[in-house]
Structures are given as structure tokens and as C-alpha cells.
mmCIF file of N, CA and C in Angstrom:
data_model
loop_
_atom_site.group_PDB
_atom_site.id
_atom_site.type_symbol
_atom_site.label_atom_id
_atom_site.label_comp_id
_atom_site.label_asym_id
_atom_site.label_seq_id
_atom_site.Cartn_x
_atom_site.Cartn_y
_atom_site.Cartn_z
ATOM 1 N N MET A 1 0.819 -1.193 0.000
ATOM 2 C CA MET A 1 0.000 0.000 0.000
ATOM 3 C C MET A 1 0.862 1.256 0.000
ATOM 4 N N CYS A 2 1.948 1.228 0.789
ATOM 5 C CA CYS A 2 2.839 2.385 0.824
ATOM 6 C C CYS A 2 3.527 2.596 -0.524
ATOM 7 N N LEU A 3 3.824 1.493 -1.197
ATOM 8 C CA LEU A 3 4.472 1.593 -2.493
ATOM 9 C C LEU A 3 3.541 2.244 -3.518
ATOM 10 N N LEU A 4 2.265 1.902 -3.464
ATOM 11 C CA LEU A 4 1.293 2.520 -4.357
ATOM 12 C C LEU A 4 1.168 4.012 -4.066
ATOM 13 N N LEU A 5 1.133 4.375 -2.792
ATOM 14 C CA LEU A 5 1.064 5.784 -2.418
ATOM 15 C C LEU A 5 2.301 6.535 -2.919
ATOM 16 N N PHE A 6 3.464 5.904 -2.791
ATOM 17 C CA PHE A 6 4.699 6.515 -3.276
ATOM 18 C C PHE A 6 4.660 6.688 -4.795
ATOM 19 N N GLU A 7 4.122 5.706 -5.513
ATOM 20 C CA GLU A 7 3.998 5.819 -6.964
ATOM 21 C C GLU A 7 3.043 6.943 -7.353
ATOM 22 N N ILE A 8 1.964 7.105 -6.611
ATOM 23 C CA ILE A 8 1.004 8.173 -6.917
ATOM 24 C C ILE A 8 1.644 9.541 -6.668
ATOM 25 N N ILE A 9 2.420 9.668 -5.597
ATOM 26 C CA ILE A 9 3.113 10.936 -5.328
ATOM 27 C C ILE A 9 4.132 11.221 -6.428
ATOM 28 N N MET A 10 4.883 10.185 -6.835
ATOM 29 C CA MET A 10 5.848 10.366 -7.928
ATOM 30 C C MET A 10 5.144 10.795 -9.210
ATOM 31 N N CYS A 11 3.979 10.207 -9.468
ATOM 32 C CA CYS A 11 3.222 10.551 -10.667
ATOM 33 C C CYS A 11 2.742 12.003 -10.610
ATOM 34 N N GLY A 12 2.287 12.452 -9.443
ATOM 35 C CA GLY A 12 1.852 13.842 -9.303
ATOM 36 C C GLY A 12 2.990 14.823 -9.509
ATOM 37 N N VAL A 13 4.151 14.535 -8.922
ATOM 38 C CA VAL A 13 5.319 15.407 -9.107
ATOM 39 C C VAL A 13 5.761 15.385 -10.560
ATOM 40 N N GLY A 14 5.712 14.207 -11.184
ATOM 41 C CA GLY A 14 6.093 14.091 -12.591
ATOM 42 C C GLY A 14 5.151 14.853 -13.510
ATOM 43 N N CYS A 15 3.847 14.807 -13.216
ATOM 44 C CA CYS A 15 2.878 15.575 -14.018
ATOM 45 C C CYS A 15 3.134 17.069 -13.894
ATOM 46 N N TYR A 16 3.434 17.515 -12.681
ATOM 47 C CA TYR A 16 3.752 18.929 -12.490
ATOM 48 C C TYR A 16 5.010 19.314 -13.279
ATOM 49 N N ALA A 17 6.028 18.454 -13.223
ATOM 50 C CA ALA A 17 7.276 18.751 -13.937
ATOM 51 C C ALA A 17 7.047 18.776 -15.447
ATOM 52 N N LEU A 18 6.211 17.874 -15.956
ATOM 53 C CA LEU A 18 5.921 17.873 -17.390
ATOM 54 C C LEU A 18 5.141 19.119 -17.802
ATOM 55 N N ALA A 19 4.164 19.500 -17.001
ATOM 56 C CA ALA A 19 3.320 20.635 -17.359
ATOM 57 C C ALA A 19 4.050 21.967 -17.191
ATOM 58 N N ALA A 20 4.756 22.119 -16.073
ATOM 59 C CA ALA A 20 5.390 23.402 -15.769
ATOM 60 C C ALA A 20 6.787 23.527 -16.360
ATOM 61 N N GLY A 21 7.441 22.396 -16.587
ATOM 62 C CA GLY A 21 8.818 22.451 -17.070
ATOM 63 C C GLY A 21 9.775 22.953 -16.010
ATOM 64 N N ARG A 22 9.412 22.743 -14.774
ATOM 65 C CA ARG A 22 10.212 23.239 -13.650
ATOM 66 C C ARG A 22 10.127 22.231 -12.517
ATOM 67 N N LEU A 23 11.274 21.901 -11.946
ATOM 68 C CA LEU A 23 11.316 20.945 -10.855
ATOM 69 C C LEU A 23 12.369 21.400 -9.864
ATOM 70 N N SER A 24 12.009 21.420 -8.600
ATOM 71 C CA SER A 24 12.929 21.838 -7.556
ATOM 72 C C SER A 24 13.236 20.640 -6.666
ATOM 73 N N PRO A 25 14.325 19.914 -6.935
ATOM 74 C CA PRO A 25 14.626 18.720 -6.146
ATOM 75 C C PRO A 25 15.060 19.025 -4.716
ATOM 76 N N MET A 26 15.688 20.188 -4.514
ATOM 77 C CA MET A 26 16.131 20.601 -3.178
ATOM 78 C C MET A 26 15.861 22.091 -3.030
ATOM 79 N N PRO A 27 15.676 22.559 -1.802
ATOM 80 C CA PRO A 27 15.500 24.003 -1.615
ATOM 81 C C PRO A 27 16.737 24.770 -2.097
ATOM 82 N N GLY A 28 16.504 25.827 -2.827
ATOM 83 C CA GLY A 28 17.608 26.641 -3.325
ATOM 84 C C GLY A 28 18.136 26.192 -4.672
ATOM 85 N N ARG A 29 17.616 25.092 -5.193
ATOM 86 C CA ARG A 29 18.051 24.596 -6.495
ATOM 87 C C ARG A 29 16.821 24.349 -7.352
ATOM 88 N N VAL A 30 16.968 24.541 -8.642
ATOM 89 C CA VAL A 30 15.844 24.350 -9.552
ATOM 90 C C VAL A 30 16.362 23.825 -10.890
ATOM 91 N N THR A 31 15.593 22.942 -11.496
ATOM 92 C CA THR A 31 15.884 22.460 -12.838
ATOM 93 C C THR A 31 14.722 22.882 -13.713
ATOM 94 N N ILE A 32 15.030 23.477 -14.856
ATOM 95 C CA ILE A 32 13.976 23.976 -15.733
ATOM 96 C C ILE A 32 14.173 23.425 -17.136
ATOM 97 N N GLY A 33 13.096 23.479 -17.901
ATOM 98 C CA GLY A 33 13.164 23.142 -19.314
ATOM 99 C C GLY A 33 13.112 21.641 -19.601
ATOM 100 N N ARG A 34 13.883 21.278 -20.601
ATOM 101 C CA ARG A 34 13.852 19.918 -21.120
ATOM 102 C C ARG A 34 14.253 18.886 -20.068
ATOM 103 N N ARG A 35 15.262 19.186 -19.284
ATOM 104 C CA ARG A 35 15.726 18.222 -18.266
ATOM 105 C C ARG A 35 14.652 17.961 -17.212
ATOM 106 N N ALA A 36 13.905 18.983 -16.838
ATOM 107 C CA ALA A 36 12.828 18.799 -15.866
ATOM 108 C C ALA A 36 11.701 17.962 -16.459
ATOM 109 N N ARG A 37 11.408 18.161 -17.729
ATOM 110 C CA ARG A 37 10.349 17.381 -18.371
ATOM 111 C C ARG A 37 10.749 15.914 -18.540
ATOM 112 N N ILE A 38 12.013 15.664 -18.860
ATOM 113 C CA ILE A 38 12.480 14.275 -18.958
ATOM 114 C C ILE A 38 12.433 13.609 -17.586
ATOM 115 N N ALA A 39 12.853 14.324 -16.550
ATOM 116 C CA ALA A 39 12.771 13.776 -15.193
ATOM 117 C C ALA A 39 11.314 13.510 -14.819
ATOM 118 N N GLY A 40 10.412 14.384 -15.236
ATOM 119 C CA GLY A 40 8.990 14.170 -14.983
ATOM 120 C C GLY A 40 8.475 12.910 -15.663
ATOM 121 N N ALA A 41 8.945 12.647 -16.876
ATOM 122 C CA ALA A 41 8.543 11.423 -17.574
ATOM 123 C C ALA A 41 9.049 10.184 -16.832
ATOM 124 N N PHE A 42 10.287 10.245 -16.309
ATOM 125 C CA PHE A 42 10.814 9.126 -15.527
ATOM 126 C C PHE A 42 10.005 8.931 -14.242
ATOM 127 N N LEU A 43 9.559 10.015 -13.645
ATOM 128 C CA LEU A 43 8.793 9.904 -12.414
ATOM 129 C C LEU A 43 7.383 9.368 -12.662
ATOM 130 N N ILE A 44 6.818 9.647 -13.821
ATOM 131 C CA ILE A 44 5.476 9.167 -14.148
ATOM 132 C C ILE A 44 5.490 7.698 -14.556
ATOM 133 N N ALA A 45 6.550 7.235 -15.182
ATOM 134 C CA ALA A 45 6.600 5.914 -15.810
ATOM 135 C C ALA A 45 6.258 4.730 -14.901
ATOM 136 N N PRO A 46 6.684 4.662 -13.632
ATOM 137 C CA PRO A 46 6.410 3.448 -12.852
ATOM 138 C C PRO A 46 4.926 3.121 -12.656
ATOM 139 N N LEU A 47 4.063 4.105 -12.542
ATOM 140 C CA LEU A 47 2.650 3.816 -12.278
ATOM 141 C C LEU A 47 1.977 3.122 -13.464
ATOM 142 N N PRO A 48 2.058 3.649 -14.694
ATOM 143 C CA PRO A 48 1.422 2.919 -15.800
ATOM 144 C C PRO A 48 2.122 1.599 -16.118
ATOM 145 N N LEU A 49 3.445 1.544 -15.921
ATOM 146 C CA LEU A 49 4.141 0.279 -16.156
ATOM 147 C C LEU A 49 3.701 -0.780 -15.147
ATOM 148 N N ALA A 50 3.520 -0.396 -13.901
ATOM 149 C CA ALA A 50 3.059 -1.345 -12.881
ATOM 150 C C ALA A 50 1.633 -1.810 -13.190
ATOM 151 N N PHE A 51 0.792 -0.903 -13.652
ATOM 152 C CA PHE A 51 -0.570 -1.274 -14.016
ATOM 153 C C PHE A 51 -0.558 -2.265 -15.174
ATOM 154 N N GLY A 52 0.227 -1.978 -16.199
ATOM 155 C CA GLY A 52 0.319 -2.876 -17.351
ATOM 156 C C GLY A 52 0.907 -4.226 -16.979
ATOM 157 N N LEU A 53 1.922 -4.217 -16.128
ATOM 158 C CA LEU A 53 2.539 -5.465 -15.675
ATOM 159 C C LEU A 53 1.549 -6.295 -14.856
ATOM 160 N N GLY A 54 0.783 -5.653 -14.000
ATOM 161 C CA GLY A 54 -0.231 -6.368 -13.227
ATOM 162 C C GLY A 54 -1.312 -6.959 -14.108
ATOM 163 N N LEU A 55 -1.713 -6.205 -15.119
ATOM 164 C CA LEU A 55 -2.708 -6.695 -16.061
ATOM 165 C C LEU A 55 -2.176 -7.907 -16.828
ATOM 166 N N LEU A 56 -0.935 -7.816 -17.284
ATOM 167 C CA LEU A 56 -0.327 -8.913 -18.020
ATOM 168 C C LEU A 56 -0.175 -10.157 -17.147
ATOM 169 N N LEU A 57 0.287 -9.984 -15.918
ATOM 170 C CA LEU A 57 0.427 -11.125 -15.012
ATOM 171 C C LEU A 57 -0.928 -11.741 -14.676
ATOM 172 N N GLY A 58 -1.946 -10.907 -14.528
ATOM 173 C CA GLY A 58 -3.286 -11.419 -14.271
ATOM 174 C C GLY A 58 -3.822 -12.237 -15.436
ATOM 175 N N LEU A 59 -3.609 -11.752 -16.644
ATOM 176 C CA LEU A 59 -4.060 -12.500 -17.823
ATOM 177 C C LEU A 59 -3.300 -13.811 -17.982
ATOM 178 N N LEU A 60 -1.996 -13.767 -17.728
ATOM 179 C CA LEU A 60 -1.206 -14.988 -17.859
ATOM 180 C C LEU A 60 -1.563 -16.013 -16.791
ATOM 181 N N SER A 61 -1.823 -15.564 -15.574
ATOM 182 C CA SER A 61 -2.164 -16.513 -14.517
ATOM 183 C C SER A 61 -3.552 -17.107 -14.743
ATOM 184 N N GLU A 62 -4.450 -16.339 -15.352
ATOM 185 C CA GLU A 62 -5.777 -16.861 -15.656
ATOM 186 C C GLU A 62 -5.701 -17.972 -16.700
ATOM 187 N N ARG A 63 -4.780 -17.832 -17.626
ATOM 188 C CA ARG A 63 -4.630 -18.849 -18.673
ATOM 189 C C ARG A 63 -3.790 -20.026 -18.205
ATOM 190 N N GLY A 64 -3.277 -19.969 -16.978
ATOM 191 C CA GLY A 64 -2.500 -21.080 -16.432
ATOM 192 C C GLY A 64 -1.062 -21.095 -16.894
ATOM 193 N N ALA A 65 -0.493 -19.936 -17.154
ATOM 194 C CA ALA A 65 0.892 -19.873 -17.630
ATOM 195 C C ALA A 65 1.879 -20.287 -16.543
ATOM 196 N N PHE A 66 1.543 -20.059 -15.298
ATOM 197 C CA PHE A 66 2.407 -20.492 -14.197
ATOM 198 C C PHE A 66 1.539 -20.883 -13.009
ATOM 199 N N SER A 67 2.036 -21.876 -12.269
ATOM 200 C CA SER A 67 1.241 -22.395 -11.157
ATOM 201 C C SER A 67 1.312 -21.468 -9.935
ATOM 202 N N ASN A 68 2.489 -20.932 -9.639
ATOM 203 C CA ASN A 68 2.649 -19.997 -8.531
ATOM 204 C C ASN A 68 2.905 -18.606 -9.098
ATOM 205 N N PRO A 69 2.088 -17.629 -8.715
ATOM 206 C CA PRO A 69 2.341 -16.276 -9.226
ATOM 207 C C PRO A 69 3.670 -15.731 -8.702
ATOM 208 N N PRO A 70 4.390 -14.988 -9.523
ATOM 209 C CA PRO A 70 5.681 -14.452 -9.076
ATOM 210 C C PRO A 70 5.482 -13.391 -7.996
ATOM 211 N N PRO A 71 6.507 -13.155 -7.192
ATOM 212 C CA PRO A 71 6.390 -12.104 -6.162
ATOM 213 C C PRO A 71 6.383 -10.723 -6.815
ATOM 214 N N VAL A 72 5.202 -10.173 -6.937
ATOM 215 C CA VAL A 72 5.004 -8.920 -7.670
ATOM 216 C C VAL A 72 5.618 -7.736 -6.930
ATOM 217 N N ILE A 73 5.746 -7.818 -5.620
ATOM 218 C CA ILE A 73 6.275 -6.686 -4.858
ATOM 219 C C ILE A 73 7.698 -6.352 -5.285
ATOM 220 N N PHE A 74 8.484 -7.367 -5.650
ATOM 221 C CA PHE A 74 9.847 -7.106 -6.089
ATOM 222 C C PHE A 74 9.867 -6.399 -7.437
ATOM 223 N N LEU A 75 8.931 -6.758 -8.308
ATOM 224 C CA LEU A 75 8.839 -6.080 -9.597
ATOM 225 C C LEU A 75 8.398 -4.629 -9.421
ATOM 226 N N GLU A 76 7.455 -4.412 -8.513
ATOM 227 C CA GLU A 76 7.003 -3.046 -8.214
ATOM 228 C C GLU A 76 8.149 -2.198 -7.663
ATOM 229 N N LEU A 77 8.880 -2.761 -6.726
ATOM 230 C CA LEU A 77 10.001 -2.042 -6.133
ATOM 231 C C LEU A 77 11.063 -1.726 -7.173
ATOM 232 N N LEU A 78 11.318 -2.660 -8.076
ATOM 233 C CA LEU A 78 12.277 -2.435 -9.152
ATOM 234 C C LEU A 78 11.828 -1.299 -10.068
ATOM 235 N N LEU A 79 10.534 -1.250 -10.392
ATOM 236 C CA LEU A 79 10.018 -0.168 -11.231
ATOM 237 C C LEU A 79 10.177 1.189 -10.554
ATOM 238 N N VAL A 80 9.857 1.257 -9.274
ATOM 239 C CA VAL A 80 9.978 2.525 -8.550
ATOM 240 C C VAL A 80 11.437 2.959 -8.459
ATOM 241 N N LEU A 81 12.327 2.027 -8.159
ATOM 242 C CA LEU A 81 13.746 2.370 -8.075
ATOM 243 C C LEU A 81 14.300 2.824 -9.419
ATOM 244 N N CYS A 82 13.895 2.156 -10.499
ATOM 245 C CA CYS A 82 14.353 2.571 -11.831
ATOM 246 C C CYS A 82 13.842 3.974 -12.172
ATOM 247 N N GLY A 83 12.600 4.270 -11.803
ATOM 248 C CA GLY A 83 12.070 5.606 -12.040
ATOM 249 C C GLY A 83 12.816 6.669 -11.264
ATOM 250 N N LEU A 84 13.110 6.394 -10.012
ATOM 251 C CA LEU A 84 13.837 7.366 -9.185
ATOM 252 C C LEU A 84 15.274 7.539 -9.654
ATOM 253 N N ILE A 85 15.929 6.443 -10.006
ATOM 254 C CA ILE A 85 17.316 6.538 -10.481
ATOM 255 C C ILE A 85 17.370 7.281 -11.805
ATOM 256 N N GLY A 86 16.420 6.998 -12.694
ATOM 257 C CA GLY A 86 16.385 7.714 -13.972
ATOM 258 C C GLY A 86 16.164 9.201 -13.789
ATOM 259 N N ALA A 87 15.248 9.562 -12.897
ATOM 260 C CA ALA A 87 14.999 10.979 -12.628
ATOM 261 C C ALA A 87 16.215 11.630 -11.990
ATOM 262 N N ALA A 88 16.888 10.913 -11.098
ATOM 263 C CA ALA A 88 18.074 11.477 -10.449
ATOM 264 C C ALA A 88 19.214 11.670 -11.444
ATOM 265 N N LEU A 89 19.334 10.772 -12.411
ATOM 266 C CA LEU A 89 20.388 10.915 -13.413
ATOM 267 C C LEU A 89 20.121 12.093 -14.350
ATOM 268 N N VAL A 90 18.854 12.322 -14.648
ATOM 269 C CA VAL A 90 18.529 13.415 -15.562
ATOM 270 C C VAL A 90 18.634 14.765 -14.874
ATOM 271 N N LEU A 91 18.279 14.814 -13.603
ATOM 272 C CA LEU A 91 18.298 16.087 -12.872
ATOM 273 C C LEU A 91 19.722 16.500 -12.554
ATOM 274 N N SER A 92 20.108 17.619 -13.070
ATOM 275 C CA SER A 92 21.355 18.228 -12.607
ATOM 276 C C SER A 92 20.983 19.633 -12.158
ATOM 277 N N PRO A 93 20.686 19.799 -10.886
ATOM 278 C CA PRO A 93 20.163 21.073 -10.394
ATOM 279 C C PRO A 93 21.123 22.219 -10.640
ATOM 280 N N GLU A 94 20.541 23.346 -11.006
ATOM 281 C CA GLU A 94 21.311 24.564 -11.213
ATOM 282 C C GLU A 94 20.947 25.531 -10.098
ATOM 283 N N LEU A 95 21.891 26.320 -9.675
ATOM 284 C CA LEU A 95 21.608 27.335 -8.651
ATOM 285 C C LEU A 95 20.678 28.388 -9.222
ATOM 286 N N ARG A 96 19.774 28.870 -8.391
ATOM 287 C CA ARG A 96 18.851 29.920 -8.838
ATOM 288 C C ARG A 96 19.556 31.215 -9.056
#
């Protein structure tokens, strides 16, 4: 549940960064323009990817593709970490 809440917060921050083109990762620092929008896309990505992955796993398990469902929490955590690492790599804060 906490992971879903974290994904929703990341998605909200990512939507703001995409719309405004401005992201402030730390007080006193700001990233603007293209880099902020790319970071916003990385922050938004885990939520729809997790939804699609859950849908795919649900369809496969219904058809009997595997007897024991895989531990989805590890896949969710991997998606969130990849989104955060991608956003951190893109963000290079500039002094105001």
C-alpha cells in the first residue's frame, strides 16, 4: 500500500514537472526546461508500467501460464527504483 502511495506521489510530481517544465529537487536549487520534463517522464513511468505489468500477469495466470504467481512486490520495487534513479540521473540542479 505504501508503495502505491509513493507511486502516486511520484506521478503527481512528474505531471507537475511535465506541465510546468520546472522541478525543484532541493530548496535553493531548480531544474527547468527539457531536463525537468524528462525527469517528470521518468517519475510518471512506474505507475502505468506497474498497471500494465499487473494486467499482463493477471491474464497470464488466468490462462495457467504459471502455477505460482511471481512475487510482484519485487517487480514493483524495481520499477519505482528505476524511475527514481532515472529521474536522479537526468536532474542536474542549477543554482537559482
